[in-house]
Tab-separated table of C-alpha atoms and ligand atoms in Angstrom:
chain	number	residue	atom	x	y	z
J	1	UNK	CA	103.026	-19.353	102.914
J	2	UNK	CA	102.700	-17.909	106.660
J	3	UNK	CA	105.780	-17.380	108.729
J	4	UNK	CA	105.183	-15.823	111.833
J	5	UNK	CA	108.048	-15.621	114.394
J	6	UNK	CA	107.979	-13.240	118.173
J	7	UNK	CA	110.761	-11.262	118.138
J	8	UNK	CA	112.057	-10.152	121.812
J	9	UNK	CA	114.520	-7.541	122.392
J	10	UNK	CA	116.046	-6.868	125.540
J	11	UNK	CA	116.712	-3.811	126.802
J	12	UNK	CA	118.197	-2.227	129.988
J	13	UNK	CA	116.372	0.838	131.996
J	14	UNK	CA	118.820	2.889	134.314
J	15	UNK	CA	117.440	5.331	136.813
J	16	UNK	CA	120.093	6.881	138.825
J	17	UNK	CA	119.357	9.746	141.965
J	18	UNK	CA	122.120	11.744	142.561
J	19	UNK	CA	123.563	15.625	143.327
J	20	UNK	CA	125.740	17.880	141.782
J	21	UNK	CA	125.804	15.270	138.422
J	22	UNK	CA	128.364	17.738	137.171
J	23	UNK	CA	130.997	18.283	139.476
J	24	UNK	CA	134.452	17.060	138.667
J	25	UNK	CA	134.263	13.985	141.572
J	26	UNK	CA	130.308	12.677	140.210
J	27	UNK	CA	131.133	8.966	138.923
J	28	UNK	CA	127.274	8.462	137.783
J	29	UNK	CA	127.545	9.605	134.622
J	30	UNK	CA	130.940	8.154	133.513
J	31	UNK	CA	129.789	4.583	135.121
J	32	UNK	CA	127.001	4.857	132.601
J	33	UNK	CA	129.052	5.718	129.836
J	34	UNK	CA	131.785	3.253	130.284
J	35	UNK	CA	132.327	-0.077	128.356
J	36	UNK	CA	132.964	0.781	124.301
J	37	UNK	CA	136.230	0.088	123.368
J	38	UNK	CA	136.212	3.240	121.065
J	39	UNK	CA	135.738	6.461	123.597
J	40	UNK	CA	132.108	7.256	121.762
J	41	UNK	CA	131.345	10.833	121.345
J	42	UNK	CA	128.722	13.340	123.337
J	43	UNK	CA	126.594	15.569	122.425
J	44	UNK	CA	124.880	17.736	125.076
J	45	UNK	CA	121.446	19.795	125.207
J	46	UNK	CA	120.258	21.811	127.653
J	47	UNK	CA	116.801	23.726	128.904
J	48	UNK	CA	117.635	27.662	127.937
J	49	UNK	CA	115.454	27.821	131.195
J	50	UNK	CA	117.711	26.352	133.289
J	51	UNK	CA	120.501	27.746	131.121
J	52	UNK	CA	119.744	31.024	132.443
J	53	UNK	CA	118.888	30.445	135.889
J	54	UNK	CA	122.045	28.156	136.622
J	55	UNK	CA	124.481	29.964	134.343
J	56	UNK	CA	127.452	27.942	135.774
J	57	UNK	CA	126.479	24.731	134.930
J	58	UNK	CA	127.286	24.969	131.124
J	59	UNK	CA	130.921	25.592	132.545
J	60	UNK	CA	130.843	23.234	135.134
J	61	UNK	CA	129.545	20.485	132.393
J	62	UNK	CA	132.194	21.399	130.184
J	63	UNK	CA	134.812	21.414	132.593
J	64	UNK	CA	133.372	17.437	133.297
J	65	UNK	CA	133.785	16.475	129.351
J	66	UNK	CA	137.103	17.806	129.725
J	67	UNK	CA	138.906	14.717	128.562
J	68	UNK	CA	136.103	13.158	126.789
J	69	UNK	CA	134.971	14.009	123.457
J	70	UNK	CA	132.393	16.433	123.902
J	71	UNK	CA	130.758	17.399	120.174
J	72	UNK	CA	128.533	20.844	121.129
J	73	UNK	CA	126.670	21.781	124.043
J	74	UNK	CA	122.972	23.865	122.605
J	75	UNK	CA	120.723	25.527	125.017
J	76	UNK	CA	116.709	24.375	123.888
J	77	UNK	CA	113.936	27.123	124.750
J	78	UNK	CA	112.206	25.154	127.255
J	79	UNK	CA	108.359	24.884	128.396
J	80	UNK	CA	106.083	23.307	125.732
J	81	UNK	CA	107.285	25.589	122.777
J	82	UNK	CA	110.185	22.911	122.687
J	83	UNK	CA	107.504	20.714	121.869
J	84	UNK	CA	104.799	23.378	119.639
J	85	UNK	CA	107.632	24.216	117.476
J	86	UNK	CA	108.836	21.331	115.001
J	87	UNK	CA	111.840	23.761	113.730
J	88	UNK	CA	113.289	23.275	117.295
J	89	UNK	CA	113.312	19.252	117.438
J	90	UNK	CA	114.334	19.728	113.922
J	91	UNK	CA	117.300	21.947	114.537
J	92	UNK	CA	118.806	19.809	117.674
J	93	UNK	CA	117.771	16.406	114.966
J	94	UNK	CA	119.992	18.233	112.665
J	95	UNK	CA	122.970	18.946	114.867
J	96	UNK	CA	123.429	15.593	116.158
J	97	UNK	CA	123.376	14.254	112.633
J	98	UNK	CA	125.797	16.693	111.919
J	99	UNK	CA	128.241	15.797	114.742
J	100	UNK	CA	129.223	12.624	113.512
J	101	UNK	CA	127.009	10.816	116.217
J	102	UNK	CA	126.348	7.252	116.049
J	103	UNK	CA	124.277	4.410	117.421
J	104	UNK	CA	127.099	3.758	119.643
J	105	UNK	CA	127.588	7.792	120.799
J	106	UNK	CA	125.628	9.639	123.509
J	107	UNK	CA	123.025	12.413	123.540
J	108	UNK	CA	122.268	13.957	126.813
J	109	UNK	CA	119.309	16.191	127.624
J	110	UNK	CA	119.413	18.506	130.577
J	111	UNK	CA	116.354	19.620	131.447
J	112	UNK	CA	112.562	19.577	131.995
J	113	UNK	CA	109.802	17.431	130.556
J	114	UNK	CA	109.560	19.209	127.742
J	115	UNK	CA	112.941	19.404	126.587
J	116	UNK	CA	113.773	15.977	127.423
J	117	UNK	CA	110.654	15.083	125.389
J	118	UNK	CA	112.221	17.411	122.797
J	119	UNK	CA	115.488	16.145	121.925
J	120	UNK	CA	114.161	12.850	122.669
J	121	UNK	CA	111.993	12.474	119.975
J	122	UNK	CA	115.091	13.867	117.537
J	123	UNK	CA	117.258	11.127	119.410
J	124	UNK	CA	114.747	8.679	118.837
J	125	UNK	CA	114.768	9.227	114.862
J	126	UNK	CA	118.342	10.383	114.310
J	127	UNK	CA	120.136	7.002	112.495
J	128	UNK	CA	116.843	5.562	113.730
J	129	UNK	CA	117.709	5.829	117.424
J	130	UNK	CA	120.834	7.162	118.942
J	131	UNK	CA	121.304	6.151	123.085
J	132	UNK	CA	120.286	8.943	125.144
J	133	UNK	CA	120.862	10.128	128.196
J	134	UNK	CA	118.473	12.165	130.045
J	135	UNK	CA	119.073	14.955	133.119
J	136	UNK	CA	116.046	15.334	134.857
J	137	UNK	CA	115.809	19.369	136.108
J	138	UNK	CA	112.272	19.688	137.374
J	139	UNK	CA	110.325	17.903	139.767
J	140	UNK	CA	108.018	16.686	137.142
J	141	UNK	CA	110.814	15.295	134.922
J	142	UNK	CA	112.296	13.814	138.106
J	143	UNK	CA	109.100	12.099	139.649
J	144	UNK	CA	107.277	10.847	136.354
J	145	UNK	CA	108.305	11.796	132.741
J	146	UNK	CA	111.695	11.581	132.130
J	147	UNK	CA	111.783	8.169	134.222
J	148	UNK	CA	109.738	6.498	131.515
J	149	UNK	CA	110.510	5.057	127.776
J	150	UNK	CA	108.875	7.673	125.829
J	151	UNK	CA	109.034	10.840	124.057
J	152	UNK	CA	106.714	12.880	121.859
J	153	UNK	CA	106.147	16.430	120.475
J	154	UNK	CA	102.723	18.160	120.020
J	155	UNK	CA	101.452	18.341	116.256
J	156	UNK	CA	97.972	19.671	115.261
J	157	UNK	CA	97.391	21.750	118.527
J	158	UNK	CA	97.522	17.936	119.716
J	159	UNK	CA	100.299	16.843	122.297
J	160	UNK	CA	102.680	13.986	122.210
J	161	UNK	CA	101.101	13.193	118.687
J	162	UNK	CA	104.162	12.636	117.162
J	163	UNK	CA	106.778	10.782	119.506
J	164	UNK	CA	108.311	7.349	119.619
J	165	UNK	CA	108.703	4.631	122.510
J	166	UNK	CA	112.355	4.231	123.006
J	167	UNK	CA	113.944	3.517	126.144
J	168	UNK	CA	116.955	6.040	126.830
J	169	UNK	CA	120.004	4.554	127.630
J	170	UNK	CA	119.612	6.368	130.878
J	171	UNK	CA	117.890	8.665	133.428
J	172	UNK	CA	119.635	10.782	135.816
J	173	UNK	CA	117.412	12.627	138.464
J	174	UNK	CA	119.807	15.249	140.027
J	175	UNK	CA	118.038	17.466	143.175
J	176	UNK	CA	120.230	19.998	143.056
J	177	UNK	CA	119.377	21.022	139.916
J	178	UNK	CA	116.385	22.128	141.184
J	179	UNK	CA	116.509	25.026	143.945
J	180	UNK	CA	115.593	27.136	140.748
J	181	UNK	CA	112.674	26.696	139.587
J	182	UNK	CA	109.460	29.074	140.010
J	183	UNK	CA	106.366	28.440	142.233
J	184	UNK	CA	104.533	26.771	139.764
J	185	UNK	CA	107.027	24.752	138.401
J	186	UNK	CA	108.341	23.469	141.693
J	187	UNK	CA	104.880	22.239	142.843
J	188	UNK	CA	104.093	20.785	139.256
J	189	UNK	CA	105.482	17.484	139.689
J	190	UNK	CA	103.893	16.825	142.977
J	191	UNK	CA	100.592	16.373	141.306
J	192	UNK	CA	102.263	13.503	139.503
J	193	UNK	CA	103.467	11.969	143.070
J	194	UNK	CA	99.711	12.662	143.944
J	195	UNK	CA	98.331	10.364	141.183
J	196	UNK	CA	100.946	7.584	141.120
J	197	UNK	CA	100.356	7.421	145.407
J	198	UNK	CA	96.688	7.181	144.519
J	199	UNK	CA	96.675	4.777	141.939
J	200	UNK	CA	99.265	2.520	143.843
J	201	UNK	CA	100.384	3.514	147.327
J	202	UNK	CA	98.082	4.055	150.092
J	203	UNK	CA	101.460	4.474	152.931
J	204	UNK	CA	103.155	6.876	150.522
J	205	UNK	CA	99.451	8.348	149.634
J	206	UNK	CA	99.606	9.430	153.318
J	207	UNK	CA	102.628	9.965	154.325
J	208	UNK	CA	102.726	12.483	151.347
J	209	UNK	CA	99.976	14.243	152.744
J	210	UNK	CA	101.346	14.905	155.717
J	211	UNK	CA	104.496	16.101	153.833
J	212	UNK	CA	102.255	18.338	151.362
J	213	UNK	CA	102.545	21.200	153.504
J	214	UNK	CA	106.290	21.262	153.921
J	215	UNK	CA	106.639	20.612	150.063
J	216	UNK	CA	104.832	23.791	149.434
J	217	UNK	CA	107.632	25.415	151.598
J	218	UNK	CA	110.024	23.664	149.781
J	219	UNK	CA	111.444	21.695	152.552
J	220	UNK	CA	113.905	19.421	150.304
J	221	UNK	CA	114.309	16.911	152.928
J	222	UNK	CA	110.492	16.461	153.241
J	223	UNK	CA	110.355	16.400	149.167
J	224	UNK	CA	112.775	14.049	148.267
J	225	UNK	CA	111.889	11.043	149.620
J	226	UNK	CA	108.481	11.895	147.507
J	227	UNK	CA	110.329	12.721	144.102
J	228	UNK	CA	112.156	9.382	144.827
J	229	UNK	CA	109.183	6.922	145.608
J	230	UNK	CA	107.139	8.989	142.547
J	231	UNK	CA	109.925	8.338	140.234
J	232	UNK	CA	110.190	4.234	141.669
J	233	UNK	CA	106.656	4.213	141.107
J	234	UNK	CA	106.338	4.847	137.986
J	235	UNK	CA	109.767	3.080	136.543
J	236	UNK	CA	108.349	0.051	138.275
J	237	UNK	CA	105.497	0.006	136.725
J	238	UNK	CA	106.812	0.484	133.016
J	239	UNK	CA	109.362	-2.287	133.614
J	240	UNK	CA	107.467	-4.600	135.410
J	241	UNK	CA	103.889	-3.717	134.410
J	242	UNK	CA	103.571	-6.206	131.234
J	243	UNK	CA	103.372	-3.554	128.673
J	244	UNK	CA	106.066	-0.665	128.587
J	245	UNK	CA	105.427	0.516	124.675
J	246	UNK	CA	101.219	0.248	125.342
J	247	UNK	CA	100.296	-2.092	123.076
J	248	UNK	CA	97.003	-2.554	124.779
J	249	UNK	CA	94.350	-0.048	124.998
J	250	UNK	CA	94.825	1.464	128.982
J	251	UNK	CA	97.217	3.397	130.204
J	252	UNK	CA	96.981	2.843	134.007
J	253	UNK	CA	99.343	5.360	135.081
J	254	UNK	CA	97.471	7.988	133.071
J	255	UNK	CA	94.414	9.008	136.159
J	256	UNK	CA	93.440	12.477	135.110
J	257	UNK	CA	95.513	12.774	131.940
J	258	UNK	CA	91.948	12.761	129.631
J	259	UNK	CA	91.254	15.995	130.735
J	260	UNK	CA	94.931	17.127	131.940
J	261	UNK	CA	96.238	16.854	127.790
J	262	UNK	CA	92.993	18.620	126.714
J	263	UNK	CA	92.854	21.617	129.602
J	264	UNK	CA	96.449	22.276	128.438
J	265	UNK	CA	95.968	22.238	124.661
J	266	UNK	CA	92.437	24.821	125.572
J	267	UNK	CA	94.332	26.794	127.756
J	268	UNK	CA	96.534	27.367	124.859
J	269	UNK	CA	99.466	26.021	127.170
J	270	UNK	CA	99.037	28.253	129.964
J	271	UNK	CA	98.413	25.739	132.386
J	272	UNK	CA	101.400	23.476	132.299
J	273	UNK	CA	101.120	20.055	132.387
J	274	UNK	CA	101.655	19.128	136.237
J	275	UNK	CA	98.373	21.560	136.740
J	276	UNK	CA	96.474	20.634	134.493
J	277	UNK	CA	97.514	16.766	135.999
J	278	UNK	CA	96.137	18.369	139.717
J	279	UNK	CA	93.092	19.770	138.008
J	280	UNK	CA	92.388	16.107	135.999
J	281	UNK	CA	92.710	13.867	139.184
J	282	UNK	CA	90.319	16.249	140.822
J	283	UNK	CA	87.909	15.549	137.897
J	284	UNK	CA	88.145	11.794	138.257
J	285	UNK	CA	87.981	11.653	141.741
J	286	UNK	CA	84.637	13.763	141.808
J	287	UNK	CA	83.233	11.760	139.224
J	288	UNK	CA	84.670	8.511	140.453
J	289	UNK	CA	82.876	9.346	144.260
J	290	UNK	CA	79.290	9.883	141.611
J	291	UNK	CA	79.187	6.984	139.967
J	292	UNK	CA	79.822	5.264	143.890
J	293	UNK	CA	83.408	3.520	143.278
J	294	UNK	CA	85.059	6.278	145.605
J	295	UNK	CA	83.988	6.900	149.282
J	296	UNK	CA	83.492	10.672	150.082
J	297	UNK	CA	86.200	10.930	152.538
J	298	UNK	CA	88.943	9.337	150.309
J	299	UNK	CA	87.984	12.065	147.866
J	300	UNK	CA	88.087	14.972	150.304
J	301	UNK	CA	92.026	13.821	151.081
J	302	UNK	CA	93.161	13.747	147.631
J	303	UNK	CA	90.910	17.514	147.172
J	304	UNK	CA	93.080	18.565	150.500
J	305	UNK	CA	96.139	17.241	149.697
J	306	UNK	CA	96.684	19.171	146.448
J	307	UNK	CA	95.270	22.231	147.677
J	308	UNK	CA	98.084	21.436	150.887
J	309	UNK	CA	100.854	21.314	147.878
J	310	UNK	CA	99.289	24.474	146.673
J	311	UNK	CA	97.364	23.858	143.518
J	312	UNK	CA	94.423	25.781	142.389
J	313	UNK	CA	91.726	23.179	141.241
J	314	UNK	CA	89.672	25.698	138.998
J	315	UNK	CA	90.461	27.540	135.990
J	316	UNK	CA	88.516	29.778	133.390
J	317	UNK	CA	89.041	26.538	130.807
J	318	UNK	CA	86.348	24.513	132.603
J	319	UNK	CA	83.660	27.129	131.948
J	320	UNK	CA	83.397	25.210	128.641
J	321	UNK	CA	82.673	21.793	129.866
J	322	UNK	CA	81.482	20.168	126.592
J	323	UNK	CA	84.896	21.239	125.125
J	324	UNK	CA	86.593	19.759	127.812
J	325	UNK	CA	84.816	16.294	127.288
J	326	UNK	CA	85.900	15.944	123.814
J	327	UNK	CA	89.593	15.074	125.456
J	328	UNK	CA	87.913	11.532	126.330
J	329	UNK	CA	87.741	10.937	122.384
J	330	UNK	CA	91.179	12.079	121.649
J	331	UNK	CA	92.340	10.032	125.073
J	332	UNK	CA	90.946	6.975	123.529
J	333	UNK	CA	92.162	7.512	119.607
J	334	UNK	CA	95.889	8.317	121.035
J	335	UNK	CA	95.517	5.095	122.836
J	336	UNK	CA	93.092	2.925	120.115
J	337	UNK	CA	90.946	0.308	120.852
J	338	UNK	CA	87.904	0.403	123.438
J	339	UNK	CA	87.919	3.467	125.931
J	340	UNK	CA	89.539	2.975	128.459
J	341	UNK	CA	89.594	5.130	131.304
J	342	UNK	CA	91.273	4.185	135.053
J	343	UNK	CA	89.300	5.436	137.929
J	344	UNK	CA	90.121	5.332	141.864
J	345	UNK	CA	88.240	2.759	143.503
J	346	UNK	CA	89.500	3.658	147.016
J	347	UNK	CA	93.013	5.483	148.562
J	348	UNK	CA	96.076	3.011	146.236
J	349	UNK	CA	93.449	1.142	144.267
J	350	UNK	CA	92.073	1.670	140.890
J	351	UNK	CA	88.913	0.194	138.600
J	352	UNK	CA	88.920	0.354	135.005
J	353	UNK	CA	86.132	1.589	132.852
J	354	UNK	CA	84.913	1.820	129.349
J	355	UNK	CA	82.225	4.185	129.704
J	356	UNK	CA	81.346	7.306	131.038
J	357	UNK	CA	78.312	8.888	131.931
J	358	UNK	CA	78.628	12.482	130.472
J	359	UNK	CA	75.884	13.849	132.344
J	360	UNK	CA	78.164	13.380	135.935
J	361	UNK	CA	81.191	13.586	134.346
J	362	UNK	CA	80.000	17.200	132.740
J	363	UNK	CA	78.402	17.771	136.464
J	364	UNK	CA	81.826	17.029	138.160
J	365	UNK	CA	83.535	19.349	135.502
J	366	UNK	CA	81.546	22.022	136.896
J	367	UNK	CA	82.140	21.292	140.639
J	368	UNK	CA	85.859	21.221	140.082
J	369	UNK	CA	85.562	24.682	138.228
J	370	UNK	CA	83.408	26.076	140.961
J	371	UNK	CA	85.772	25.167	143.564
J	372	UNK	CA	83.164	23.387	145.636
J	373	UNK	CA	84.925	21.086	146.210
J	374	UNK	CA	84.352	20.852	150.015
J	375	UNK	CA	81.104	19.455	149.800
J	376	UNK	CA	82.250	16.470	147.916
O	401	NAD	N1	107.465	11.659	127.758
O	401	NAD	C1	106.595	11.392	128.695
O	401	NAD	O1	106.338	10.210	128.998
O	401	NAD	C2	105.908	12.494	129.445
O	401	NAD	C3	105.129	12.203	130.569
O	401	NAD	C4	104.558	13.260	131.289
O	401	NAD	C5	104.749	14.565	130.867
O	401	NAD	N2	105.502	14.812	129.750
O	401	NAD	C6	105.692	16.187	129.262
O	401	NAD	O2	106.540	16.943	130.111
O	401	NAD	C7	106.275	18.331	129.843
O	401	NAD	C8	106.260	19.129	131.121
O	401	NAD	O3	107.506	19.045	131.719
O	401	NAD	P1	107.917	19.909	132.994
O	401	NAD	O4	106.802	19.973	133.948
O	401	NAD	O5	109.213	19.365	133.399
O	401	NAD	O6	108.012	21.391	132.462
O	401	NAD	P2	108.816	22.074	131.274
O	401	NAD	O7	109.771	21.144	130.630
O	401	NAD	O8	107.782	22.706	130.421
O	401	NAD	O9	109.681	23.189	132.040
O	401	NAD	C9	109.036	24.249	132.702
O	401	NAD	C10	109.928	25.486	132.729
O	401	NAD	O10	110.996	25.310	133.653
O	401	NAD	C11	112.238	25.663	133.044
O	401	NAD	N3	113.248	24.894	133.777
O	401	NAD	C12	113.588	23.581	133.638
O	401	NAD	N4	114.443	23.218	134.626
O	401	NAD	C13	114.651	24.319	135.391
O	401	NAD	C14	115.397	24.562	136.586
O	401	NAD	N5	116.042	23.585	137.223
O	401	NAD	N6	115.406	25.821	137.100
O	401	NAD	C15	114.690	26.804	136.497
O	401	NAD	N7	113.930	26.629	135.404
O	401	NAD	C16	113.913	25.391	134.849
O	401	NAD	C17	112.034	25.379	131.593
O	401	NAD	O11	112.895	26.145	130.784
O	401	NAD	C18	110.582	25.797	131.404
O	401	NAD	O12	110.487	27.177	131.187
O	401	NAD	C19	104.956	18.385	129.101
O	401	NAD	O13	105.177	18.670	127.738
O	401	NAD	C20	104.416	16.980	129.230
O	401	NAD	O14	103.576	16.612	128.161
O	401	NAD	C21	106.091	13.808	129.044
O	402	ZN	ZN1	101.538	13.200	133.258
């Protein structure tokens, strides 16, 4: 006997954009919450990072639940020891289970990618899946990850190896949340609005060129608009792209992440992943302009407009360009199937490939890492 039957389960993605999600006269998050007849409970995590360098909003978040019922609020170490450390995932796992959260109750992550990725993935597993809520505080967060329906934790020196595709019940990007972060981490999610232009965008390719200097100033009016059309970008895409939980073997919002996941995990973290994004799309486009499917020019712009947001291309990691290439073999078993690789084929166009010729691809490692990138 043979019974075979599709199954198809809806589901609803929010993305919201607001400021000051916390402040007593911020509807977003209630609007999102509203609709059980039973007031469901809340259970709130939040970046230590972002903890420390906004030590008001634990307060002000508090002072929001007022009336509701608000289980615990937990600061998370942040950065990608949130992620390198399964006691941490395990411990905020743990404390939901313990605070009588259900499938119907809310989990809300405030923070950055990694956090969110984090307490996702103990979201994702707690009673098999509990709705969460995520607070996007960095401009990578904002622009790519936390907008999409995934969430994974690094096992094996290997990231996102263990993670789960579950679509949160929502995703709040809030821009005030982020006049704190660093240099590095301010600029890191730009190299995400870099990749998603290229792959899709030619107008918001340029036009975020010709923002890239002001970004680096951190001009917020000149960034927003960016973060926005970045984050659009890629929700689009997941909802609307045929295959949100990639069931197929190619990833096509994934330009530059071969070498971007294995220059962080050689780098032993120390380039985050938003750099290590910058440095991977400068590997693809100099390889992509050698094998002829990108004109010179096009390549110099995308060179010039991450050095404009001010990321440095080379790093002492690409000395060892063999290593590096063993990241296409771990992109393509994460994925399974045929290798499958998405190159630009011109300024908001792509071409897929399945194979790459190591010779220039180990010859455009060493160009990137030799910063001569000029005389692409
Ligand atoms: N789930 C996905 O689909 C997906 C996609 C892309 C990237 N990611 C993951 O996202 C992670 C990177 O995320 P990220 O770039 O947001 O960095 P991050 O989460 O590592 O945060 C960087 C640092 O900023 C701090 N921080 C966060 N918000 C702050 C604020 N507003 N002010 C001051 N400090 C703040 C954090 O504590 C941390 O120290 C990586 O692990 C990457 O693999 C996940
Ligand atoms: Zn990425």
């Amino acid at each position: 006997m043979q019974i075979n039957a599709h199954i198809d389960v809806p589901f609803e993605h929010r993305l919201r954009f607001t400021r000051d999600v916390f402040a007593p006269h911020n509807a977003v998050l209630r609007e999102l919450m509203e609709g059980e007849e039973i007031e469901p409970r809340k259970i709130v995590f939040i970046d230590a990072g972002l903890d420390a360098s906004q030590p008001q909003l634990q307060r002000q978040i508090r002072r929001w639940f007022d009336r509701d019922e608000l289980a615990t609020i937990t600061a998370v170490p942040g950065g990608e020891a949130a992620k390198n450390t399964p006691s941490l995932w395990q411990d905020v796992a743990r404390q939901i289970a313990g605070a009588g959260i259900d499938r119907h109750s809310f989990v809300i992550a405030v923070g950055g990618g990694a956090v969110l990725d984090a307490v996702g993935f103990a979201a994702a597993t707690v009673h098999r899946g509990v709705r969460l809520i995520r607070v996007c505080s960095t401009t990578l967060s904002q622009s790519d990850s936390g907008v999409g329906v995934k969430s994974g934790v690094n096992l094996a020196g290997k990231k996102n190896m263990l993670g789960a595709f579950a679509v949160p019940w929502a995703v709040i990007n809030d821009f005030d949340l982020l006049h704190t972060l660093d240099e590095v981490n301010w600029r890191a999610g730009f190299s995400e609005a870099v990749k998603v232009a290229l792959i899709k965008d030619a107008a918001f390719f340029d036009d975020l060129c010709d923002r890239a200097g002001a970004i680096a100033q951190r001009d917020m009016a000149c960034a927003e608009p960016v973060i926005r059309r970045s984050a659009e970008l890629h929700f689009r895409h997941i909802v609307e792209g045929g295959d949100p939980f990639e069931l197929g073997s190619s990833r096509p919002l994934d330009l530059g992440h071969w070498s971007a996941h294995r220059l962080e995990q050689l780098s032993k973290f120390a380039l985050g992943h938003g750099e290590a994004v910058a440095i991977g799309v400068a590997i693809d486009v100099v390889y992509a302009t050698s094998i002829g499917l990108l004109r010179d020019d096009d390549a110099r712009r995308v060179v010039r407009c991450l050095a404009d947001l001010g990321f440095v291309l080379s790093h002492e990691v690409l000395a060892d360009s063999r290593a590096v290439m063993e990241g296409l073999e771990e992109f393509r078993e994460h994925l399974g199937g045929p290798l499958t690789l998405i190159l630009p084929a011109g300024i908001g166009r792509t071409a897929t490939v399945h194979t790459v010729d190591e010779h220039r691809m180990v010859d455009a490692i060493q160009r990137v890492a030799d910063g001569a990138l000029t005389a692409i």
